[in-house]
Amino acid sequence: MSRLQALNVPIRPWVPRWLGLVTAFVILLPIMLINGAYTGDIIEVSGTLGVMSEDIRMAYYATSAGMAIAYPIIPKLRPVITTKTVLLSDLMLQVVLSLICANVTKMEIVIACSFFIGILKAFVMLEFIIMTRPFFSPSNVRSEFYAYFYPLVFSGGQISMALTAQLAYSYQWQYMYYFVIILLLVAILFVLICFRYARRPINFPFREIDWKSMLLGSSVLLMIIYVATYGKTLDWFSSDKIVAYTCIIPVLLWLFVYRQKVRKVPYIRLTVLNSSKALIGYLFMVITMVLSSSSSLLTSYLNSVLRVDSVHANSLYLWMLPGFICGAIICFWWFRWQRWRFRRLIAWGMTCFAIYLAILYFGIRPDGTYEMLYLPMFFRGMGMLILFIAFGVYVVEDMDPKLTIYNAFFLITFRSALAPALAASFFNNMIYRMQLQSMSVLSETMRMDNPLAAGPYNQALQNALAQGRPLEDATQLATNTLYNTLQVQGLLLGLKTLIGYTLLFTIIMAVISRFIPFHKTLKVAIVRTGEDMV
C-alpha cells in the first residue's frame, strides 16, 4: 500500500490509488503492442498487398528510429504540457496512424506512419515510467526498476508477434491494427475518467527544438536501415539508391555532429560518448542484439525445413518470457547482494547465449522437432535480460544525471534501431551465400551413379508416371523433387556453419567478459533512476 501512496499518477481526488495504477498499466498495454508494421504477419501482408518482406521490416525498424529521435525533445515539451494532454493527444494520434496503416497499400506511407508512431510511443512510455517508478522501485534504484520494467516491455514485443500471427491466420492481417486501436480507445477512456484536469497554457517551444538536427538524425538512421534492409534485394551497389545513400550518410552524419558542437543548446550532447563505460555498454548491447538477431536463422529452419506455419513459428518466441523473468530475478538479487563480481554476471549472460546456440547447432537436423526449440528460447531470453539490465545500469554509473536523457537516444539507436537491422542483414546475406555454396558442393554428387541421388529421383519419376503424366512432365517433377532436397540440405549445411561460427564467437566473448575489469571493486555503486529507461 505504501507503494501505491507514492505513485506519480495525476488522478482525480475521488479515484482510488489502485485504480490509478490500473490506469497506468492500461495505458502501457497498447503501447507495448503497437507498431506501424508487424513481423508476425509478413507472409500474409506480402501475399495480400504484393509487397516485399523487406518493406515490412523497414517499417518495423523505423518505429525504433522514431523512438530514438523523440527522446531528446521530451524534456522541452513536458514542462509546458500536462500529462493528461500528452496522453490524450498522443493516444488519439496513434489511433489515426494505426487506421492509416491498416487501410493503405503504399508501403512508403506505412513506413512514414511507423516512424511517427515511434515518436509518439516515446512520449507515452516516458510518462508511464514517471508514473510507476515509485511503485516498481520505492527507493528509486535503477536496477530494481529495470528488473520489473524490462520484462514487461520485451514480453510485449514477443506477445505482439504471436498475437499478430494468430489474428492474421484466423481472420485478416488488419485485425491486429483494429485490436490495438480498441486497446488505445480503452486507454483514452481511462485517462478521461481517472486523470484530473489541470489548466496550463500550452506554449509549444518551437524555437527551442532543433528541427534541423532532428531531420539530419532521422535521415541518417533511416538511410542506414534502408541500406541494410534492402541491400540483398537490390543487389547492393548495383542499385543507384544504395550507392547514393551510402555516399550521403557520411555527409549527413558529419553535419549532424558538427551542428551539435556549434550550438549552445545542442539537440544531443555528445559528451555522453566521452564516458568509457557508456561506450563499453553500447558495444555489448550491440553484440547482444547481434546474437539475438540470429533468430532469423531459426526462422529459416522453421519455415524451410520443419515447414511450420507462421502461428507456431511466432508462438515459439513466447518461450522467451520465462527466460525474461529468470534473467530479471537474477539481476534484481545480484545488484542487491553483490556477492560476485560484475564480470561474472556478464559472463553468465553470454553463456546463456552460448547454450542457446549450442542447442541449435546440435539440434538442427532434417528430422528435428518443434519442441526441441523450447529450451534454447528460454536461455536466449535469460541472456538478453541479464545483459540489457546489467549494461543499462553500467553505462550511467559515472554519467552526469543531466545527460541520462541523451543516453536514451544512444541506447535506443544502437540497441533497437541499428543493431537489429544490421545484424539481420548480415545473417540473411551470409545464410544465402552459404546455402548457394553448399548446394554447389552437393550438386557435384547428384548423378545417377550415386544411389543416394538416384533413389529419390527414380521414386519420384515412377510416382509421376503412375499418375498418368507424360514422360517429359514426370522427368521435370522428379528433377524438381531432387532440387528441393538439394535446397534443404544446402540450407541445413549453411545454418550449421553460420551457427557454429556464431557459437564460437559467443564462447570467446563469454571468456573475455569473465576477465574484463568492469569495476575496480566488488561493490557497484547504487545508481538512481532517471528519465531515460526505455
Coordinates of C-alpha atoms in Angstrom, one line a residue:
M1 CA 0.0 0.0 0.0
S2 CA 2.9 2.3 0.7
R3 CA 3.9 1.9 -3.0
L4 CA 0.5 3.0 -4.2
Q5 CA 0.6 6.1 -2.0
A6 CA 3.8 7.2 -3.6
L7 CA 2.6 6.9 -7.2
N8 CA 3.1 9.9 -9.5
V9 CA -0.2 9.2 -11.4
P10 CA -2.2 12.5 -11.7
I11 CA -5.6 11.0 -10.8
R12 CA -8.7 12.8 -9.6
P13 CA -9.3 13.0 -5.8
W14 CA -12.1 10.5 -5.8
V15 CA -10.2 7.8 -7.7
P16 CA -8.5 5.1 -5.6
R17 CA -4.8 4.7 -5.8
W18 CA -5.1 1.2 -7.0
L19 CA -7.3 2.3 -9.9
G20 CA -4.6 4.9 -10.8
L21 CA -2.1 2.1 -11.0
V22 CA -4.5 0.0 -13.2
T23 CA -4.9 3.0 -15.5
A24 CA -1.2 3.3 -15.9
F25 CA -0.9 -0.3 -17.0
V26 CA -4.0 0.0 -19.3
I27 CA -2.1 2.8 -21.0
L28 CA 1.1 0.7 -21.2
L29 CA -0.6 -2.4 -22.8
P30 CA -1.4 -0.9 -26.3
I31 CA 2.0 0.9 -26.3
M32 CA 3.8 -2.4 -25.9
L33 CA 1.8 -4.0 -28.7
I34 CA 1.5 -1.2 -31.2
N35 CA 3.7 -0.9 -34.3
G36 CA 3.5 0.5 -37.7
A37 CA 4.2 -2.9 -39.2
Y38 CA 4.2 -6.3 -37.5
T39 CA 6.7 -9.0 -38.3
G40 CA 4.3 -11.7 -37.3
D41 CA 2.2 -11.4 -40.4
I42 CA 4.9 -10.8 -43.0
I43 CA 3.6 -13.7 -45.2
E44 CA 0.0 -12.6 -45.1
V45 CA 0.8 -8.9 -45.8
S46 CA 3.2 -9.8 -48.6
G47 CA 0.7 -12.1 -50.3
T48 CA -2.2 -9.6 -49.9
L49 CA -0.5 -6.4 -50.9
G50 CA 2.1 -7.8 -53.2
V51 CA 5.0 -6.1 -51.2
M52 CA 8.3 -7.5 -50.2
S53 CA 9.1 -8.7 -46.7
E54 CA 11.9 -6.0 -46.6
D55 CA 9.2 -3.3 -46.8
I56 CA 7.6 -4.6 -43.6
R57 CA 10.9 -4.9 -41.8
M58 CA 11.8 -1.4 -42.9
A59 CA 8.6 -0.1 -41.3
Y60 CA 9.3 -2.1 -38.2
Y61 CA 12.8 -0.7 -37.7
A62 CA 11.5 2.8 -38.5
T63 CA 9.4 2.7 -35.3
S64 CA 12.6 2.3 -33.2
A65 CA 14.3 5.1 -35.1
G66 CA 11.3 7.3 -34.3
M67 CA 11.6 6.5 -30.6
A68 CA 15.3 7.3 -30.5
I69 CA 14.7 10.7 -32.3
A70 CA 11.9 11.7 -29.9
Y71 CA 13.7 11.4 -26.5
P72 CA 15.9 14.5 -26.7
I73 CA 12.9 16.8 -27.2
I74 CA 10.7 15.3 -24.5
P75 CA 12.3 17.4 -21.6
K76 CA 11.5 20.6 -23.6
L77 CA 7.8 19.7 -24.0
R78 CA 6.9 18.1 -20.7
P79 CA 7.1 21.4 -18.7
V80 CA 4.5 23.1 -20.9
I81 CA 2.0 20.3 -21.5
T82 CA 0.1 18.4 -18.8
T83 CA 0.3 14.6 -18.5
K84 CA -3.4 14.3 -19.4
T85 CA -2.9 16.4 -22.5
V86 CA 0.1 14.4 -23.6
L87 CA -1.6 11.1 -23.2
L88 CA -4.9 12.0 -24.8
S89 CA -3.4 13.7 -27.9
D90 CA -0.7 11.0 -28.2
L91 CA -3.1 8.1 -27.9
M92 CA -5.6 9.6 -30.3
L93 CA -2.9 10.3 -32.9
Q94 CA -1.8 6.7 -32.6
V95 CA -5.3 5.6 -33.3
V96 CA -5.3 7.7 -36.5
L97 CA -1.9 6.3 -37.6
S98 CA -2.9 2.7 -37.0
L99 CA -6.1 3.2 -39.1
I100 CA -4.0 4.6 -41.9
C101 CA -1.5 1.6 -41.7
A102 CA -4.4 -0.8 -41.8
N103 CA -6.0 0.6 -44.9
V104 CA -3.3 1.9 -47.2
T105 CA -1.4 -0.2 -49.8
K106 CA 1.6 2.0 -50.2
M107 CA 4.4 0.9 -48.0
E108 CA 6.1 4.3 -48.1
I109 CA 3.1 5.6 -46.2
V110 CA 3.3 2.7 -43.7
I111 CA 7.0 3.4 -43.1
A112 CA 6.3 7.1 -42.5
C113 CA 3.5 6.3 -40.1
S114 CA 5.7 3.8 -38.3
F115 CA 8.3 6.4 -37.8
F116 CA 5.8 8.8 -36.2
I117 CA 4.3 6.0 -34.1
G118 CA 7.7 5.5 -32.7
I119 CA 7.9 9.2 -31.8
L120 CA 4.5 9.0 -30.1
K121 CA 5.4 5.8 -28.2
A122 CA 8.4 7.5 -26.7
F123 CA 6.2 10.2 -25.1
V124 CA 3.8 7.7 -23.6
M125 CA 6.5 5.4 -22.4
L126 CA 8.3 8.1 -20.5
E127 CA 5.0 9.2 -18.9
F128 CA 4.5 5.6 -17.8
I129 CA 8.0 5.5 -16.4
I130 CA 7.5 8.6 -14.4
M131 CA 4.1 7.5 -13.1
T132 CA 5.1 4.0 -12.0
R133 CA 8.7 4.4 -10.9
P134 CA 7.8 4.7 -7.2
F135 CA 5.8 1.5 -7.5
F136 CA 8.5 -0.6 -9.1
S137 CA 11.3 0.9 -7.0
P138 CA 10.3 2.9 -3.9
S139 CA 14.0 3.6 -3.1
N140 CA 14.5 4.9 -6.7
V141 CA 17.1 2.3 -7.6
R142 CA 17.7 1.8 -11.3
S143 CA 18.5 -1.9 -11.2
E144 CA 15.3 -2.6 -9.3
F145 CA 13.2 -0.7 -11.8
Y146 CA 14.8 -2.4 -14.8
A147 CA 14.1 -5.8 -13.2
Y148 CA 10.4 -5.1 -13.3
F149 CA 10.2 -2.8 -16.4
Y150 CA 12.3 -4.7 -18.9
P151 CA 10.4 -8.0 -18.7
L152 CA 7.2 -6.1 -19.3
V153 CA 8.4 -4.2 -22.3
F154 CA 10.3 -7.1 -24.0
S155 CA 7.5 -9.6 -23.3
G156 CA 5.1 -7.2 -25.1
G157 CA 7.2 -7.5 -28.2
Q158 CA 7.0 -11.3 -28.2
I159 CA 3.3 -11.4 -27.4
S160 CA 2.7 -8.9 -30.2
M161 CA 4.3 -11.2 -32.8
A162 CA 2.4 -14.3 -31.6
L163 CA -0.9 -12.4 -31.4
T164 CA -0.4 -10.8 -34.9
A165 CA 0.3 -14.2 -36.4
Q166 CA -2.8 -15.7 -34.7
L167 CA -5.1 -12.9 -35.8
A168 CA -3.8 -12.9 -39.4
Y169 CA -4.3 -16.7 -39.6
S170 CA -7.8 -16.7 -38.1
Y171 CA -9.1 -13.5 -39.6
Q172 CA -7.1 -11.0 -41.6
W173 CA -3.8 -9.2 -41.0
Q174 CA -5.6 -5.9 -40.5
Y175 CA -7.2 -7.2 -37.3
M176 CA -4.0 -6.6 -35.3
Y177 CA -4.3 -2.9 -36.0
Y178 CA -8.0 -3.0 -35.0
F179 CA -7.3 -4.8 -31.8
V180 CA -4.6 -2.3 -30.8
I181 CA -7.0 0.6 -31.7
I182 CA -9.6 -0.9 -29.3
L183 CA -7.0 -1.0 -26.6
L184 CA -6.0 2.6 -27.3
L185 CA -9.6 3.7 -27.1
V186 CA -10.0 1.9 -23.8
A187 CA -6.8 3.7 -22.5
I188 CA -8.2 7.0 -23.7
L189 CA -11.4 6.3 -21.8
F190 CA -9.5 5.5 -18.6
V191 CA -7.5 8.7 -18.9
L192 CA -10.6 10.8 -19.4
I193 CA -12.3 9.3 -16.4
C194 CA -9.5 8.9 -13.9
F195 CA -7.0 11.7 -14.6
R196 CA -7.5 15.1 -13.2
Y197 CA -7.9 18.2 -15.3
A198 CA -5.2 20.8 -14.9
R199 CA -5.2 24.1 -16.6
R200 CA -1.9 25.0 -18.1
P201 CA -1.4 27.4 -21.0
I202 CA 0.2 25.5 -23.9
N203 CA 3.2 27.3 -25.2
F204 CA 4.8 25.0 -27.7
P205 CA 8.6 25.7 -27.7
F206 CA 9.1 25.7 -31.5
R207 CA 12.2 27.8 -31.3
E208 CA 13.8 25.7 -28.6
I209 CA 13.6 22.5 -30.6
D210 CA 16.4 21.9 -33.1
W211 CA 14.3 20.7 -36.1
K212 CA 17.3 20.6 -38.4
S213 CA 19.2 18.2 -36.1
M214 CA 16.1 16.0 -35.9
L215 CA 15.8 15.9 -39.7
L216 CA 19.5 15.1 -40.0
G217 CA 19.5 12.4 -37.3
S218 CA 16.3 10.9 -38.7
S219 CA 17.7 10.8 -42.2
V220 CA 20.9 9.1 -41.1
L221 CA 19.1 6.4 -39.2
L222 CA 16.5 5.7 -41.8
M223 CA 19.1 5.6 -44.6
I224 CA 21.3 3.2 -42.7
I225 CA 18.3 1.0 -42.0
Y226 CA 17.3 1.2 -45.7
V227 CA 20.7 0.2 -47.0
A228 CA 20.9 -2.8 -44.5
T229 CA 17.4 -4.0 -45.2
Y230 CA 17.2 -3.6 -49.0
G231 CA 20.9 -4.4 -49.8
K232 CA 20.4 -8.0 -50.6
T233 CA 17.2 -7.4 -52.6
L234 CA 18.6 -4.6 -54.7
D235 CA 22.0 -6.4 -55.1
W236 CA 23.9 -3.8 -53.0
F237 CA 26.0 -1.4 -55.1
S238 CA 24.3 -2.4 -58.3
S239 CA 21.5 -0.2 -57.1
D240 CA 21.7 3.5 -57.7
K241 CA 19.7 4.1 -54.5
I242 CA 22.1 2.1 -52.3
V243 CA 25.1 3.9 -53.8
A244 CA 23.5 7.3 -53.3
Y245 CA 22.5 6.6 -49.7
T246 CA 25.9 5.2 -48.9
C247 CA 27.6 8.4 -50.1
I248 CA 25.1 10.7 -48.4
I249 CA 25.1 9.0 -45.0
P250 CA 28.7 10.2 -44.0
V251 CA 27.9 13.7 -45.1
L252 CA 24.7 14.0 -43.2
L253 CA 26.3 12.3 -40.1
W254 CA 29.1 14.9 -40.2
L255 CA 26.6 17.7 -40.5
F256 CA 24.7 16.3 -37.6
V257 CA 27.8 16.0 -35.3
Y258 CA 29.0 19.5 -36.4
R259 CA 25.7 21.1 -35.6
Q260 CA 25.8 19.6 -32.0
K261 CA 29.2 21.1 -31.4
V262 CA 28.5 24.6 -32.6
R263 CA 25.0 25.1 -31.0
K264 CA 24.8 26.5 -27.5
V265 CA 21.9 24.2 -26.7
P266 CA 22.5 21.1 -28.8
Y267 CA 19.9 18.5 -29.7
I268 CA 22.2 15.8 -28.5
R269 CA 25.0 16.2 -26.0
L270 CA 27.8 14.2 -27.5
T271 CA 29.7 14.3 -24.2
V272 CA 27.8 11.1 -23.4
L273 CA 30.2 9.4 -25.6
N274 CA 33.2 10.6 -23.6
S275 CA 32.4 8.0 -20.9
S276 CA 34.3 4.8 -21.4
K277 CA 31.6 2.9 -19.5
A278 CA 28.9 4.2 -21.9
L279 CA 31.0 3.1 -25.0
I280 CA 31.6 -0.4 -23.5
G281 CA 27.9 -0.7 -22.6
Y282 CA 26.7 0.3 -26.0
L283 CA 29.2 -2.1 -27.6
F284 CA 28.0 -5.0 -25.5
M285 CA 24.3 -4.1 -26.2
V286 CA 25.0 -4.2 -29.9
I287 CA 26.7 -7.6 -29.5
T288 CA 23.7 -8.8 -27.5
M289 CA 21.3 -7.7 -30.3
V290 CA 23.5 -9.3 -32.9
L291 CA 23.4 -12.6 -31.1
S292 CA 19.7 -12.3 -30.5
S293 CA 19.1 -11.5 -34.2
S294 CA 20.5 -14.9 -35.0
S295 CA 16.8 -15.9 -34.6
S296 CA 16.4 -15.1 -38.3
L297 CA 18.4 -18.3 -38.9
L298 CA 15.9 -20.2 -36.6
T299 CA 13.1 -18.7 -38.7
S300 CA 14.7 -20.1 -41.9
Y301 CA 14.9 -23.6 -40.2
L302 CA 11.2 -23.4 -39.1
N303 CA 9.9 -22.3 -42.5
S304 CA 12.1 -24.3 -44.9
V305 CA 12.9 -27.5 -43.1
L306 CA 10.3 -28.1 -40.5
R307 CA 7.5 -26.5 -42.6
V308 CA 6.0 -24.8 -39.6
D309 CA 3.2 -22.4 -40.1
S310 CA 3.5 -18.7 -39.1
V311 CA 1.3 -19.2 -36.0
H312 CA 3.6 -21.8 -34.5
A313 CA 6.8 -20.1 -35.7
N314 CA 5.9 -16.9 -33.8
S315 CA 4.4 -18.7 -30.8
L316 CA 7.8 -20.2 -30.2
Y317 CA 9.1 -16.8 -29.1
L318 CA 6.7 -16.9 -26.2
W319 CA 9.1 -19.4 -24.6
M320 CA 11.4 -16.4 -24.1
L321 CA 9.1 -15.0 -21.5
P322 CA 10.2 -17.4 -18.7
G323 CA 13.7 -16.6 -19.6
F324 CA 13.0 -12.9 -19.2
I325 CA 11.6 -13.5 -15.8
C326 CA 14.6 -15.6 -14.7
G327 CA 17.0 -13.0 -16.0
A328 CA 15.2 -10.2 -14.2
I329 CA 15.2 -12.1 -10.9
I330 CA 19.0 -12.9 -11.3
C331 CA 19.8 -9.2 -11.9
F332 CA 17.5 -8.0 -9.1
W333 CA 19.2 -10.0 -6.5
W334 CA 22.7 -9.7 -7.9
F335 CA 22.6 -5.9 -7.7
R336 CA 21.1 -6.1 -4.2
W337 CA 23.5 -8.6 -2.7
Q338 CA 26.6 -8.2 -5.0
R339 CA 28.3 -11.3 -3.7
W340 CA 30.0 -11.9 -7.0
R341 CA 31.9 -9.6 -9.4
F342 CA 30.1 -7.8 -12.2
R343 CA 32.2 -9.7 -14.8
R344 CA 30.7 -13.0 -13.7
L345 CA 27.2 -11.7 -14.3
I346 CA 28.1 -10.6 -17.8
A347 CA 29.9 -13.9 -18.5
W348 CA 26.8 -15.8 -17.4
G349 CA 24.7 -13.7 -19.8
M350 CA 27.0 -14.6 -22.6
T351 CA 27.0 -18.2 -21.5
C352 CA 23.2 -18.2 -21.8
F353 CA 23.6 -17.2 -25.5
A354 CA 26.3 -19.9 -25.9
I355 CA 23.9 -22.6 -24.6
Y356 CA 21.1 -21.3 -26.9
L357 CA 23.4 -21.5 -29.9
A358 CA 24.9 -24.9 -28.9
I359 CA 21.4 -26.5 -28.6
L360 CA 20.6 -25.1 -32.1
Y361 CA 23.9 -26.3 -33.5
F362 CA 23.5 -29.9 -32.3
G363 CA 19.7 -30.0 -32.6
I364 CA 19.1 -28.6 -36.1
R365 CA 18.6 -31.6 -38.5
P366 CA 16.1 -32.7 -41.1
D367 CA 14.2 -34.8 -38.6
G368 CA 14.3 -32.2 -35.8
T369 CA 11.3 -31.5 -33.7
Y370 CA 9.5 -28.2 -32.9
E371 CA 9.5 -29.0 -29.2
M372 CA 13.3 -29.2 -29.2
L373 CA 13.4 -25.4 -29.6
Y374 CA 11.7 -24.5 -26.3
L375 CA 14.8 -24.7 -24.2
P376 CA 17.1 -22.6 -26.4
M377 CA 14.5 -19.8 -26.5
F378 CA 14.4 -19.8 -22.7
F379 CA 18.2 -19.3 -22.5
R380 CA 18.1 -16.7 -25.2
G381 CA 15.5 -14.7 -23.2
M382 CA 17.5 -15.1 -20.0
G383 CA 20.7 -13.9 -21.7
M384 CA 19.0 -10.9 -23.2
L385 CA 17.6 -9.6 -20.0
I386 CA 20.7 -10.1 -18.0
L387 CA 22.9 -8.2 -20.4
F388 CA 20.4 -5.4 -21.0
I389 CA 19.7 -4.8 -17.4
A390 CA 23.4 -5.1 -16.4
F391 CA 24.7 -2.7 -19.0
G392 CA 21.7 -0.4 -18.7
V393 CA 22.9 0.2 -15.2
Y394 CA 26.6 0.1 -16.1
V395 CA 26.5 2.9 -18.8
V396 CA 25.2 5.5 -16.4
E397 CA 27.2 4.8 -13.3
D398 CA 29.6 7.8 -13.8
M399 CA 27.3 9.8 -16.0
D400 CA 26.0 13.3 -15.1
P401 CA 22.3 12.9 -14.3
K402 CA 21.6 15.7 -16.8
L403 CA 22.9 13.6 -19.6
T404 CA 20.8 10.5 -18.9
I405 CA 18.0 11.5 -21.3
Y406 CA 20.6 11.7 -24.1
N407 CA 21.8 8.3 -23.0
A408 CA 18.3 7.0 -24.0
F409 CA 18.9 8.3 -27.5
F410 CA 22.2 6.4 -28.0
L411 CA 20.8 3.3 -26.2
I412 CA 17.8 3.0 -28.4
T413 CA 19.7 4.0 -31.5
F414 CA 22.3 1.3 -31.1
R415 CA 20.2 -1.4 -29.4
S416 CA 16.8 -1.2 -31.0
A417 CA 17.3 0.6 -34.4
L418 CA 20.7 0.0 -35.9
A419 CA 21.9 -3.3 -34.3
P420 CA 18.8 -5.4 -35.3
A421 CA 18.7 -4.1 -38.9
L422 CA 22.4 -4.5 -39.5
A423 CA 22.5 -8.0 -37.8
A424 CA 19.5 -9.3 -39.7
S425 CA 21.1 -8.1 -42.9
F426 CA 24.4 -9.8 -42.1
F427 CA 22.7 -13.1 -41.2
N428 CA 20.3 -13.1 -44.2
N429 CA 23.1 -12.4 -46.6
M430 CA 25.5 -14.9 -45.1
I431 CA 23.0 -17.7 -45.0
Y432 CA 22.0 -17.0 -48.6
R433 CA 25.7 -17.2 -49.7
M434 CA 26.5 -20.3 -47.6
Q435 CA 23.4 -22.1 -48.9
L436 CA 24.5 -21.5 -52.5
Q437 CA 28.0 -22.7 -51.7
S438 CA 26.7 -25.8 -50.0
M439 CA 24.3 -26.5 -52.9
S440 CA 27.2 -26.1 -55.4
V441 CA 29.3 -28.7 -53.5
L442 CA 26.4 -31.1 -53.0
S443 CA 25.3 -30.9 -56.7
E444 CA 28.6 -32.4 -57.8
T445 CA 27.4 -35.8 -56.4
M446 CA 23.9 -35.5 -57.8
R447 CA 24.5 -38.1 -60.5
M448 CA 22.6 -41.3 -61.5
D449 CA 25.6 -43.4 -60.4
N450 CA 25.1 -42.2 -56.9
P451 CA 22.4 -44.4 -55.2
L452 CA 21.6 -41.6 -52.7
A453 CA 20.6 -39.3 -55.6
A454 CA 19.2 -41.9 -58.0
G455 CA 16.9 -43.5 -55.4
P456 CA 14.7 -40.4 -54.7
Y457 CA 14.8 -39.4 -58.4
N458 CA 13.6 -42.8 -59.7
Q459 CA 10.9 -43.0 -57.0
A460 CA 9.6 -39.5 -57.8
L461 CA 9.7 -40.4 -61.5
Q462 CA 7.7 -43.6 -61.1
N463 CA 5.1 -41.9 -58.9
A464 CA 4.6 -39.2 -61.6
L465 CA 4.3 -41.9 -64.3
A466 CA 1.9 -43.9 -62.2
Q467 CA -0.3 -40.7 -62.0
G468 CA -0.6 -40.8 -65.8
R469 CA 1.8 -37.9 -66.5
P470 CA 3.8 -37.8 -69.8
L471 CA 7.4 -38.8 -69.6
E472 CA 8.6 -35.2 -70.1
D473 CA 6.5 -33.9 -67.2
A474 CA 7.4 -36.8 -65.0
T475 CA 11.1 -36.2 -65.6
Q476 CA 10.7 -32.5 -64.7
L477 CA 8.8 -33.3 -61.5
A478 CA 11.5 -35.8 -60.5
T479 CA 14.2 -33.2 -61.1
N480 CA 12.3 -30.6 -59.1
T481 CA 12.0 -33.0 -56.2
L482 CA 15.7 -33.6 -56.2
Y483 CA 16.4 -29.9 -56.4
N484 CA 14.1 -29.2 -53.4
T485 CA 16.0 -31.8 -51.4
L486 CA 19.3 -30.2 -52.5
Q487 CA 18.0 -26.8 -51.3
V488 CA 17.0 -28.1 -47.9
Q489 CA 20.3 -29.9 -47.5
G490 CA 22.2 -26.8 -48.6
L491 CA 20.3 -24.7 -46.1
L492 CA 21.0 -27.1 -43.3
L493 CA 24.7 -27.0 -44.0
G494 CA 24.7 -23.2 -44.2
L495 CA 22.8 -23.0 -40.9
K496 CA 25.2 -25.4 -39.2
T497 CA 28.2 -23.4 -40.5
L498 CA 26.9 -20.0 -39.6
I499 CA 25.5 -21.0 -36.2
G500 CA 28.8 -22.7 -35.5
Y501 CA 30.8 -19.6 -36.1
T502 CA 28.4 -17.5 -34.1
L503 CA 28.7 -20.0 -31.2
L504 CA 32.5 -19.8 -31.3
F505 CA 32.3 -16.0 -31.2
T506 CA 29.9 -16.2 -28.3
I507 CA 32.2 -18.5 -26.3
I508 CA 35.1 -16.2 -26.9
M509 CA 33.1 -13.2 -25.7
A510 CA 32.0 -15.2 -22.6
V511 CA 35.6 -16.0 -21.7
I512 CA 36.7 -12.4 -22.4
S513 CA 33.9 -11.0 -20.3
R514 CA 35.0 -13.1 -17.4
F515 CA 38.3 -11.3 -17.2
I516 CA 37.4 -7.7 -18.2
P517 CA 37.8 -5.5 -15.1
F518 CA 34.4 -3.7 -15.4
H519 CA 34.8 -2.4 -11.9
K520 CA 37.8 -2.0 -9.7
T521 CA 35.9 -3.0 -6.6
L522 CA 33.5 -5.7 -5.8
K523 CA 30.6 -3.4 -4.8
V524 CA 28.9 -1.4 -7.5
A525 CA 27.5 2.0 -6.6
I526 CA 23.7 2.2 -6.4
V527 CA 22.6 4.2 -9.4
R528 CA 19.4 6.2 -9.1
T529 CA 16.7 6.1 -11.7
G530 CA 16.3 8.9 -14.2
E531 CA 14.0 9.6 -17.2
D532 CA 16.0 7.5 -19.8
M533 CA 14.9 4.0 -19.0
V534 CA 13.4 2.7 -22.3

